[in-house]
């Protein structure tokens, strides 16, 4: 008997893509599914599409929010409902993406073999249709595969730099949410980054080495409409994660008020520490990103950096050169 997998889909005004996305979930080779759709007060035909599919498939349940509550609230409404459903797994995908027919079968199959894995995702394939008007279309082409690290240790080592989890591919054991873990509204538009970082403290994470979901680019997706806010929130999360690394090294960093003088003091403190190669390499990367994140430098800062021997010793040559380029052309780099 296949373990029950509950699939959570939150939808808001996605009628253009929803039928195709929902068809991919209904058509999964893993048949023992409980499909929960949370419609977040859609004003187009999204809810009608959900109800039409429900008439044809008894595995589908629908929660219809009386008004638009937002993506995070809808996710948590869904998780609260699924926490009572008695299933062993919860799968997450989005209402505008397309899951491969064996998405659930491949990931749950691996998790059944290794009970220590509490959540597993997969790589993504970019679906960038012509004239999709997403800001992401400028950085990735149609058919491109977005890979992520595979093992828990590799995933954890990447968290201080970026989110190594594709939320719309994830399948987790219900035990992940039993203790009350939910998506935090304080981390809007990057709530998944925070969620999976916290989940990684509860057990082992993993990624499947294949693109099992097509990630659709379009102008209304969060990563396009709210790109700047998303990057700001991601930076906030990175800073919170990095704070533990700095504390373990005994170095105080006031990340909220970074300026050249503070960065120089931090660089000297790091240079004086007798840290292992891996630890100092990680902190050096943090510091390098801080230098690139500053909005502006003065001519005095530039001259000081050029003549400072500690800076030359601390940073690798490519890093040193890129910091110099940022100082000379600050508009070329952004702080998030």
mmCIF file of C-alpha atoms in Angstrom:
data_model
loop_
_atom_site.group_PDB
_atom_site.id
_atom_site.type_symbol
_atom_site.label_atom_id
_atom_site.label_comp_id
_atom_site.label_asym_id
_atom_site.label_seq_id
_atom_site.Cartn_x
_atom_site.Cartn_y
_atom_site.Cartn_z
ATOM 1 C CA UNK A 1 0.000 0.000 0.000
ATOM 2 C CA UNK A 2 1.411 3.373 -0.995
ATOM 3 C CA UNK A 3 1.704 5.919 1.850
ATOM 4 C CA UNK A 4 -0.783 8.784 1.515
ATOM 5 C CA UNK A 5 0.735 11.929 0.001
ATOM 6 C CA UNK A 6 -1.165 15.199 0.486
ATOM 7 C CA UNK A 7 -0.515 17.750 -2.264
ATOM 8 C CA UNK A 8 -0.939 21.412 -1.302
ATOM 9 C CA UNK A 9 -1.625 23.934 -4.078
ATOM 10 C CA UNK A 10 -2.330 27.589 -3.301
ATOM 11 C CA UNK A 11 -3.944 29.462 -6.178
ATOM 12 C CA UNK A 12 -4.837 33.090 -6.830
ATOM 13 C CA UNK A 13 -5.988 34.379 -10.222
ATOM 14 C CA UNK A 14 -4.057 31.777 -12.197
ATOM 15 C CA UNK A 15 -6.793 30.677 -14.599
ATOM 16 C CA UNK A 16 -4.436 30.976 -17.573
ATOM 17 C CA UNK A 17 -2.165 28.197 -16.266
ATOM 18 C CA UNK A 18 -4.094 26.393 -13.535
ATOM 19 C CA UNK A 19 -5.781 23.648 -15.576
ATOM 20 C CA UNK A 20 -2.440 22.542 -17.020
ATOM 21 C CA UNK A 21 -0.780 22.598 -13.591
ATOM 22 C CA UNK A 22 -3.616 20.745 -11.895
ATOM 23 C CA UNK A 23 -3.723 18.132 -14.675
ATOM 24 C CA UNK A 24 -0.074 17.373 -13.968
ATOM 25 C CA UNK A 25 -0.859 16.723 -10.294
ATOM 26 C CA UNK A 26 -3.957 14.621 -10.988
ATOM 27 C CA UNK A 27 -1.945 12.592 -13.492
ATOM 28 C CA UNK A 28 0.834 11.603 -11.085
ATOM 29 C CA UNK A 29 1.949 7.978 -11.269
ATOM 30 C CA UNK A 30 1.711 7.929 -7.459
ATOM 31 C CA UNK A 31 -2.033 7.378 -7.107
ATOM 32 C CA UNK A 32 -2.616 7.534 -3.327
ATOM 33 C CA UNK A 33 -3.073 11.301 -3.191
ATOM 34 C CA UNK A 34 -5.065 13.798 -1.189
ATOM 35 C CA UNK A 35 -5.057 17.033 -3.221
ATOM 36 C CA UNK A 36 -5.867 20.201 -1.280
ATOM 37 C CA UNK A 37 -6.424 23.422 -3.233
ATOM 38 C CA UNK A 38 -6.517 26.682 -1.278
ATOM 39 C CA UNK A 39 -8.104 29.319 -3.488
ATOM 40 C CA UNK A 40 -7.108 32.696 -2.109
ATOM 41 C CA UNK A 41 -10.171 34.712 -3.051
ATOM 42 C CA UNK A 42 -9.604 34.559 -6.817
ATOM 43 C CA UNK A 43 -11.643 36.978 -8.919
ATOM 44 C CA UNK A 44 -11.110 35.139 -12.226
ATOM 45 C CA UNK A 45 -11.969 31.565 -13.237
ATOM 46 C CA UNK A 46 -9.444 29.818 -10.961
ATOM 47 C CA UNK A 47 -12.011 28.532 -8.459
ATOM 48 C CA UNK A 48 -14.292 27.327 -11.246
ATOM 49 C CA UNK A 49 -11.422 25.304 -12.710
ATOM 50 C CA UNK A 50 -10.740 23.758 -9.291
ATOM 51 C CA UNK A 51 -14.395 22.789 -8.886
ATOM 52 C CA UNK A 52 -14.545 21.287 -12.372
ATOM 53 C CA UNK A 53 -11.554 19.063 -11.574
ATOM 54 C CA UNK A 54 -13.082 18.171 -8.201
ATOM 55 C CA UNK A 55 -16.217 16.871 -9.932
ATOM 56 C CA UNK A 56 -14.029 14.481 -11.916
ATOM 57 C CA UNK A 57 -11.617 13.437 -9.162
ATOM 58 C CA UNK A 58 -12.716 12.613 -5.619
ATOM 59 C CA UNK A 59 -9.193 13.068 -4.274
ATOM 60 C CA UNK A 60 -9.511 16.864 -4.599
ATOM 61 C CA UNK A 61 -10.588 19.074 -1.707
ATOM 62 C CA UNK A 62 -11.009 22.847 -1.899
ATOM 63 C CA UNK A 63 -10.704 25.584 0.680
ATOM 64 C CA UNK A 64 -11.977 28.913 -0.647
ATOM 65 C CA UNK A 65 -10.781 31.970 1.265
ATOM 66 C CA UNK A 66 -13.593 34.571 1.508
ATOM 67 C CA UNK A 67 -11.110 37.245 0.443
ATOM 68 C CA UNK A 68 -7.512 37.478 -0.687
ATOM 69 C CA UNK A 69 -5.366 36.761 2.382
ATOM 70 C CA UNK A 70 -1.998 36.418 0.650
ATOM 71 C CA UNK A 71 0.217 33.502 -0.260
ATOM 72 C CA UNK A 72 1.772 32.924 3.175
ATOM 73 C CA UNK A 73 -1.587 32.889 4.960
ATOM 74 C CA UNK A 74 -2.972 30.473 2.362
ATOM 75 C CA UNK A 75 0.020 28.157 2.720
ATOM 76 C CA UNK A 76 -0.441 28.035 6.480
ATOM 77 C CA UNK A 77 -4.201 27.465 6.190
ATOM 78 C CA UNK A 78 -3.365 24.506 3.977
ATOM 79 C CA UNK A 79 -0.717 23.147 6.338
ATOM 80 C CA UNK A 80 -3.061 23.458 9.325
ATOM 81 C CA UNK A 81 -5.667 21.448 7.431
ATOM 82 C CA UNK A 82 -3.196 18.801 6.292
ATOM 83 C CA UNK A 83 -1.782 18.414 9.794
ATOM 84 C CA UNK A 84 -5.160 16.833 10.651
ATOM 85 C CA UNK A 85 -5.424 14.646 7.547
ATOM 86 C CA UNK A 86 -3.370 11.693 8.729
ATOM 87 C CA UNK A 87 -1.150 11.516 5.664
ATOM 88 C CA UNK A 88 2.525 10.659 5.923
ATOM 89 C CA UNK A 89 3.818 13.138 3.334
ATOM 90 C CA UNK A 90 2.988 16.675 2.198
ATOM 91 C CA UNK A 91 3.966 17.733 -1.327
ATOM 92 C CA UNK A 92 4.097 21.375 -2.456
ATOM 93 C CA UNK A 93 3.789 22.776 -5.920
ATOM 94 C CA UNK A 94 2.513 26.003 -7.466
ATOM 95 C CA UNK A 95 -0.606 26.686 -9.487
ATOM 96 C CA UNK A 96 1.327 27.932 -12.517
ATOM 97 C CA UNK A 97 4.049 25.280 -12.757
ATOM 98 C CA UNK A 98 4.027 21.813 -14.323
ATOM 99 C CA UNK A 99 5.163 18.752 -12.362
ATOM 100 C CA UNK A 100 6.559 15.719 -14.155
ATOM 101 C CA UNK A 101 4.228 12.709 -13.938
ATOM 102 C CA UNK A 102 6.728 10.832 -11.740
ATOM 103 C CA UNK A 103 7.620 13.778 -9.473
ATOM 104 C CA UNK A 104 6.023 12.265 -6.361
ATOM 105 C CA UNK A 105 6.944 8.670 -7.171
ATOM 106 C CA UNK A 106 10.650 9.424 -7.527
ATOM 107 C CA UNK A 107 11.007 11.604 -4.435
ATOM 108 C CA UNK A 108 8.812 9.584 -2.070
ATOM 109 C CA UNK A 109 10.520 6.450 -3.343
ATOM 110 C CA UNK A 110 13.864 7.833 -2.161
ATOM 111 C CA UNK A 111 12.430 8.982 1.167
ATOM 112 C CA UNK A 112 10.925 5.559 1.782
ATOM 113 C CA UNK A 113 14.398 4.071 1.369
ATOM 114 C CA UNK A 114 16.032 6.576 3.726
ATOM 115 C CA UNK A 115 13.867 7.432 6.730
ATOM 116 C CA UNK A 116 16.386 9.986 7.996
ATOM 117 C CA UNK A 117 15.456 12.379 5.169
ATOM 118 C CA UNK A 118 12.616 14.619 6.371
ATOM 119 C CA UNK A 119 12.188 16.601 3.143
ATOM 120 C CA UNK A 120 13.359 16.293 -0.431
ATOM 121 C CA UNK A 121 13.011 18.486 -3.500
ATOM 122 C CA UNK A 122 14.321 18.380 -7.045
ATOM 123 C CA UNK A 123 15.870 20.537 -9.724
ATOM 124 C CA UNK A 124 13.777 22.832 -11.913
ATOM 125 C CA UNK A 125 13.423 23.259 -15.660
ATOM 126 C CA UNK A 126 12.785 26.828 -16.796
ATOM 127 C CA UNK A 127 9.590 27.307 -18.814
ATOM 128 C CA UNK A 128 10.113 30.700 -20.430
ATOM 129 C CA UNK A 129 7.515 31.149 -23.146
ATOM 130 C CA UNK A 130 7.871 33.903 -25.726
ATOM 131 C CA UNK A 131 6.881 37.385 -24.520
ATOM 132 C CA UNK A 132 6.228 36.150 -20.956
ATOM 133 C CA UNK A 133 7.222 39.604 -19.562
ATOM 134 C CA UNK A 134 8.891 38.186 -16.452
ATOM 135 C CA UNK A 135 12.020 39.955 -15.209
ATOM 136 C CA UNK A 136 13.533 36.480 -14.823
ATOM 137 C CA UNK A 137 13.484 36.005 -18.600
ATOM 138 C CA UNK A 138 16.569 38.220 -18.789
ATOM 139 C CA UNK A 139 18.639 35.816 -16.671
ATOM 140 C CA UNK A 140 17.550 32.358 -17.850
ATOM 141 C CA UNK A 141 16.485 30.794 -21.130
ATOM 142 C CA UNK A 142 13.721 28.317 -21.824
ATOM 143 C CA UNK A 143 14.733 24.733 -21.013
ATOM 144 C CA UNK A 144 17.568 25.738 -18.683
ATOM 145 C CA UNK A 145 17.997 23.440 -15.672
ATOM 146 C CA UNK A 146 18.340 25.072 -12.260
ATOM 147 C CA UNK A 147 20.341 22.684 -10.128
ATOM 148 C CA UNK A 148 20.780 22.640 -6.362
ATOM 149 C CA UNK A 149 23.111 20.690 -4.045
ATOM 150 C CA UNK A 150 21.950 17.157 -3.307
ATOM 151 C CA UNK A 151 23.026 16.172 0.208
ATOM 152 C CA UNK A 152 22.070 17.672 3.561
ATOM 153 C CA UNK A 153 25.602 18.811 4.324
ATOM 154 C CA UNK A 154 25.922 20.514 0.945
ATOM 155 C CA UNK A 155 22.518 22.170 1.335
ATOM 156 C CA UNK A 156 23.306 23.491 4.816
ATOM 157 C CA UNK A 157 26.630 24.922 3.632
ATOM 158 C CA UNK A 158 24.814 26.920 0.931
ATOM 159 C CA UNK A 159 22.089 28.432 3.156
ATOM 160 C CA UNK A 160 24.257 31.420 4.245
ATOM 161 C CA UNK A 161 24.569 32.476 0.590
ATOM 162 C CA UNK A 162 21.222 31.611 -1.029
ATOM 163 C CA UNK A 163 18.186 29.375 -0.788
ATOM 164 C CA UNK A 164 19.256 25.934 -2.103
ATOM 165 C CA UNK A 165 15.661 24.626 -2.100
ATOM 166 C CA UNK A 166 13.055 24.906 -4.854
ATOM 167 C CA UNK A 167 9.879 25.243 -2.800
ATOM 168 C CA UNK A 168 7.586 24.181 -5.650
ATOM 169 C CA UNK A 169 9.245 20.752 -5.836
ATOM 170 C CA UNK A 170 9.341 19.914 -2.125
ATOM 171 C CA UNK A 171 7.897 16.864 -0.409
ATOM 172 C CA UNK A 172 8.192 16.613 3.363
ATOM 173 C CA UNK A 173 7.145 14.248 6.082
ATOM 174 C CA UNK A 174 4.186 15.496 8.091
ATOM 175 C CA UNK A 175 6.414 15.336 11.169
ATOM 176 C CA UNK A 176 8.105 18.547 9.908
ATOM 177 C CA UNK A 177 5.002 20.595 10.746
ATOM 178 C CA UNK A 178 3.872 18.621 13.820
ATOM 179 C CA UNK A 179 5.882 20.917 16.092
ATOM 180 C CA UNK A 180 4.221 24.043 14.707
ATOM 181 C CA UNK A 181 6.657 25.070 11.966
ATOM 182 C CA UNK A 182 4.856 27.275 9.454
ATOM 183 C CA UNK A 183 5.703 29.876 6.817
ATOM 184 C CA UNK A 184 6.575 33.116 8.605
ATOM 185 C CA UNK A 185 4.784 36.299 7.403
ATOM 186 C CA UNK A 186 7.730 38.362 8.643
ATOM 187 C CA UNK A 187 9.693 37.037 5.648
ATOM 188 C CA UNK A 188 7.342 38.034 2.844
ATOM 189 C CA UNK A 189 8.249 36.898 -0.702
ATOM 190 C CA UNK A 190 11.133 34.775 0.647
ATOM 191 C CA UNK A 191 9.159 32.805 3.230
ATOM 192 C CA UNK A 192 10.269 29.511 1.689
ATOM 193 C CA UNK A 193 13.935 30.338 2.282
ATOM 194 C CA UNK A 194 13.274 30.863 6.009
ATOM 195 C CA UNK A 195 10.987 27.813 6.254
ATOM 196 C CA UNK A 196 13.449 25.344 4.763
ATOM 197 C CA UNK A 197 16.360 26.742 6.753
ATOM 198 C CA UNK A 198 14.365 26.097 9.940
ATOM 199 C CA UNK A 199 13.261 22.680 8.661
ATOM 200 C CA UNK A 200 16.921 21.797 8.135
ATOM 201 C CA UNK A 201 17.416 22.012 11.898
ATOM 202 C CA UNK A 202 14.855 19.236 12.422
ATOM 203 C CA UNK A 203 16.464 16.598 10.209
ATOM 204 C CA UNK A 204 18.155 15.875 6.912
ATOM 205 C CA UNK A 205 17.207 17.641 3.690
ATOM 206 C CA UNK A 206 17.995 16.396 0.191
ATOM 207 C CA UNK A 207 17.444 17.150 -3.487
ATOM 208 C CA UNK A 208 16.744 14.699 -6.298
ATOM 209 C CA UNK A 209 19.230 15.057 -9.186
ATOM 210 C CA UNK A 210 16.669 15.605 -11.933
ATOM 211 C CA UNK A 211 14.386 18.443 -13.053
ATOM 212 C CA UNK A 212 10.954 17.180 -11.963
ATOM 213 C CA UNK A 213 9.024 20.469 -12.210
ATOM 214 C CA UNK A 214 8.817 23.085 -14.971
ATOM 215 C CA UNK A 215 9.033 26.567 -13.437
ATOM 216 C CA UNK A 216 6.961 28.957 -15.501
ATOM 217 C CA UNK A 217 8.089 32.541 -16.075
ATOM 218 C CA UNK A 218 5.347 35.177 -16.298
ATOM 219 C CA UNK A 219 4.895 38.788 -15.267
ATOM 220 C CA UNK A 220 2.557 38.098 -12.317
ATOM 221 C CA UNK A 221 4.775 35.632 -10.441
ATOM 222 C CA UNK A 222 6.258 36.741 -7.110
ATOM 223 C CA UNK A 223 9.850 36.629 -8.354
ATOM 224 C CA UNK A 224 8.896 39.090 -11.093
ATOM 225 C CA UNK A 225 6.339 41.426 -9.460
ATOM 226 C CA UNK A 226 8.100 41.603 -6.090
ATOM 227 C CA UNK A 227 11.692 40.980 -7.123
ATOM 228 C CA UNK A 228 13.267 43.802 -5.106
ATOM 229 C CA UNK A 229 11.347 42.981 -1.923
ATOM 230 C CA UNK A 230 12.192 39.309 -2.385
ATOM 231 C CA UNK A 231 15.910 40.092 -2.631
ATOM 232 C CA UNK A 232 15.742 42.350 0.421
ATOM 233 C CA UNK A 233 14.019 39.669 2.473
ATOM 234 C CA UNK A 234 16.520 37.055 1.287
ATOM 235 C CA UNK A 235 19.356 39.349 2.378
ATOM 236 C CA UNK A 236 17.726 39.671 5.812
ATOM 237 C CA UNK A 237 17.556 35.880 6.133
ATOM 238 C CA UNK A 238 21.180 35.492 5.043
ATOM 239 C CA UNK A 239 22.234 37.986 7.689
ATOM 240 C CA UNK A 240 20.363 36.075 10.390
ATOM 241 C CA UNK A 241 22.015 32.815 9.330
ATOM 242 C CA UNK A 242 25.452 34.391 9.096
ATOM 243 C CA UNK A 243 25.186 35.931 12.570
ATOM 244 C CA UNK A 244 25.757 32.492 14.064
ATOM 245 C CA UNK A 245 28.961 32.029 12.059
ATOM 246 C CA UNK A 246 30.350 35.396 13.154
ATOM 247 C CA UNK A 247 29.428 34.698 16.777
ATOM 248 C CA UNK A 248 31.165 31.314 16.690
ATOM 249 C CA UNK A 249 34.299 33.062 15.396
ATOM 250 C CA UNK A 250 34.114 35.668 18.167
ATOM 251 C CA UNK A 251 33.698 38.596 15.759
ATOM 252 C CA UNK A 252 31.029 41.252 16.254
ATOM 253 C CA UNK A 253 29.470 42.543 13.024
ATOM 254 C CA UNK A 254 26.853 45.280 12.929
ATOM 255 C CA UNK A 255 25.327 44.228 9.621
ATOM 256 C CA UNK A 256 22.470 46.751 9.819
ATOM 257 C CA UNK A 257 24.798 49.739 9.670
ATOM 258 C CA UNK A 258 27.615 48.620 7.414
ATOM 259 C CA UNK A 259 30.060 51.211 6.152
ATOM 260 C CA UNK A 260 33.633 51.063 4.906
ATOM 261 C CA UNK A 261 35.127 51.750 8.331
ATOM 262 C CA UNK A 262 33.158 48.940 9.953
ATOM 263 C CA UNK A 263 34.030 46.547 7.153
ATOM 264 C CA UNK A 264 37.709 47.365 7.506
ATOM 265 C CA UNK A 265 37.581 46.699 11.258
ATOM 266 C CA UNK A 266 35.841 43.391 10.613
ATOM 267 C CA UNK A 267 38.445 42.482 7.988
ATOM 268 C CA UNK A 268 41.258 43.118 10.473
ATOM 269 C CA UNK A 269 39.501 41.065 13.162
ATOM 270 C CA UNK A 270 39.090 38.199 10.716
ATOM 271 C CA UNK A 271 42.689 38.445 9.552
ATOM 272 C CA UNK A 272 43.901 38.115 13.143
ATOM 273 C CA UNK A 273 41.829 35.007 13.896
ATOM 274 C CA UNK A 274 43.478 31.598 13.782
ATOM 275 C CA UNK A 275 40.605 29.873 11.997
ATOM 276 C CA UNK A 276 40.536 26.718 9.923
ATOM 277 C CA UNK A 277 40.677 27.115 6.158
ATOM 278 C CA UNK A 278 37.002 26.249 5.719
ATOM 279 C CA UNK A 279 35.800 28.620 8.449
ATOM 280 C CA UNK A 280 37.866 31.590 7.349
ATOM 281 C CA UNK A 281 36.923 30.921 3.729
ATOM 282 C CA UNK A 282 33.230 31.099 4.602
ATOM 283 C CA UNK A 283 33.582 34.314 6.614
ATOM 284 C CA UNK A 284 35.771 35.826 3.908
ATOM 285 C CA UNK A 285 32.944 35.236 1.427
ATOM 286 C CA UNK A 286 30.492 36.957 3.785
ATOM 287 C CA UNK A 287 32.809 39.950 4.071
ATOM 288 C CA UNK A 288 33.324 40.039 0.312
ATOM 289 C CA UNK A 289 29.555 40.247 -0.224
ATOM 290 C CA UNK A 290 29.331 43.037 2.359
ATOM 291 C CA UNK A 291 31.876 45.085 0.413
ATOM 292 C CA UNK A 292 29.842 44.579 -2.751
ATOM 293 C CA UNK A 293 26.609 45.507 -0.970
ATOM 294 C CA UNK A 294 27.637 49.048 0.034
ATOM 295 C CA UNK A 295 25.769 51.728 -1.874
ATOM 296 C CA UNK A 296 28.760 54.028 -2.286
ATOM 297 C CA UNK A 297 32.405 54.580 -1.426
ATOM 298 C CA UNK A 298 34.405 57.783 -1.071
ATOM 299 C CA UNK A 299 37.691 58.493 -2.827
ATOM 300 C CA UNK A 300 39.388 58.193 0.564
ATOM 301 C CA UNK A 301 37.886 54.697 0.975
ATOM 302 C CA UNK A 302 39.198 53.694 -2.437
ATOM 303 C CA UNK A 303 42.734 54.954 -1.727
ATOM 304 C CA UNK A 304 42.711 53.293 1.691
ATOM 305 C CA UNK A 305 41.665 49.949 0.212
ATOM 306 C CA UNK A 306 44.340 50.165 -2.491
ATOM 307 C CA UNK A 307 47.129 50.778 0.017
ATOM 308 C CA UNK A 308 45.966 48.362 2.735
ATOM 309 C CA UNK A 309 48.092 45.200 2.896
ATOM 310 C CA UNK A 310 45.593 43.297 5.036
ATOM 311 C CA UNK A 311 42.957 43.651 2.346
ATOM 312 C CA UNK A 312 45.338 42.251 -0.273
ATOM 313 C CA UNK A 313 46.167 39.281 1.948
ATOM 314 C CA UNK A 314 42.624 38.582 3.066
ATOM 315 C CA UNK A 315 40.870 38.470 -0.296
ATOM 316 C CA UNK A 316 41.610 36.233 -3.245
ATOM 317 C CA UNK A 317 42.759 38.147 -6.336
ATOM 318 C CA UNK A 318 39.406 37.899 -8.195
ATOM 319 C CA UNK A 319 37.547 39.083 -5.101
ATOM 320 C CA UNK A 320 39.954 41.971 -4.584
ATOM 321 C CA UNK A 321 39.557 43.093 -8.189
ATOM 322 C CA UNK A 322 35.769 42.930 -8.066
ATOM 323 C CA UNK A 323 35.665 45.047 -4.894
ATOM 324 C CA UNK A 324 37.806 47.611 -6.661
ATOM 325 C CA UNK A 325 35.419 47.605 -9.607
ATOM 326 C CA UNK A 326 32.513 48.164 -7.223
ATOM 327 C CA UNK A 327 34.316 51.122 -5.673
ATOM 328 C CA UNK A 328 34.964 52.632 -9.092
ATOM 329 C CA UNK A 329 31.549 51.816 -10.590
ATOM 330 C CA UNK A 330 29.047 51.369 -7.728
ATOM 331 C CA UNK A 331 26.035 51.439 -10.069
ATOM 332 C CA UNK A 332 27.163 48.132 -11.590
ATOM 333 C CA UNK A 333 26.369 46.175 -8.422
ATOM 334 C CA UNK A 334 23.330 46.062 -6.161
ATOM 335 C CA UNK A 335 23.139 45.409 -2.457
ATOM 336 C CA UNK A 336 20.662 42.522 -2.376
#
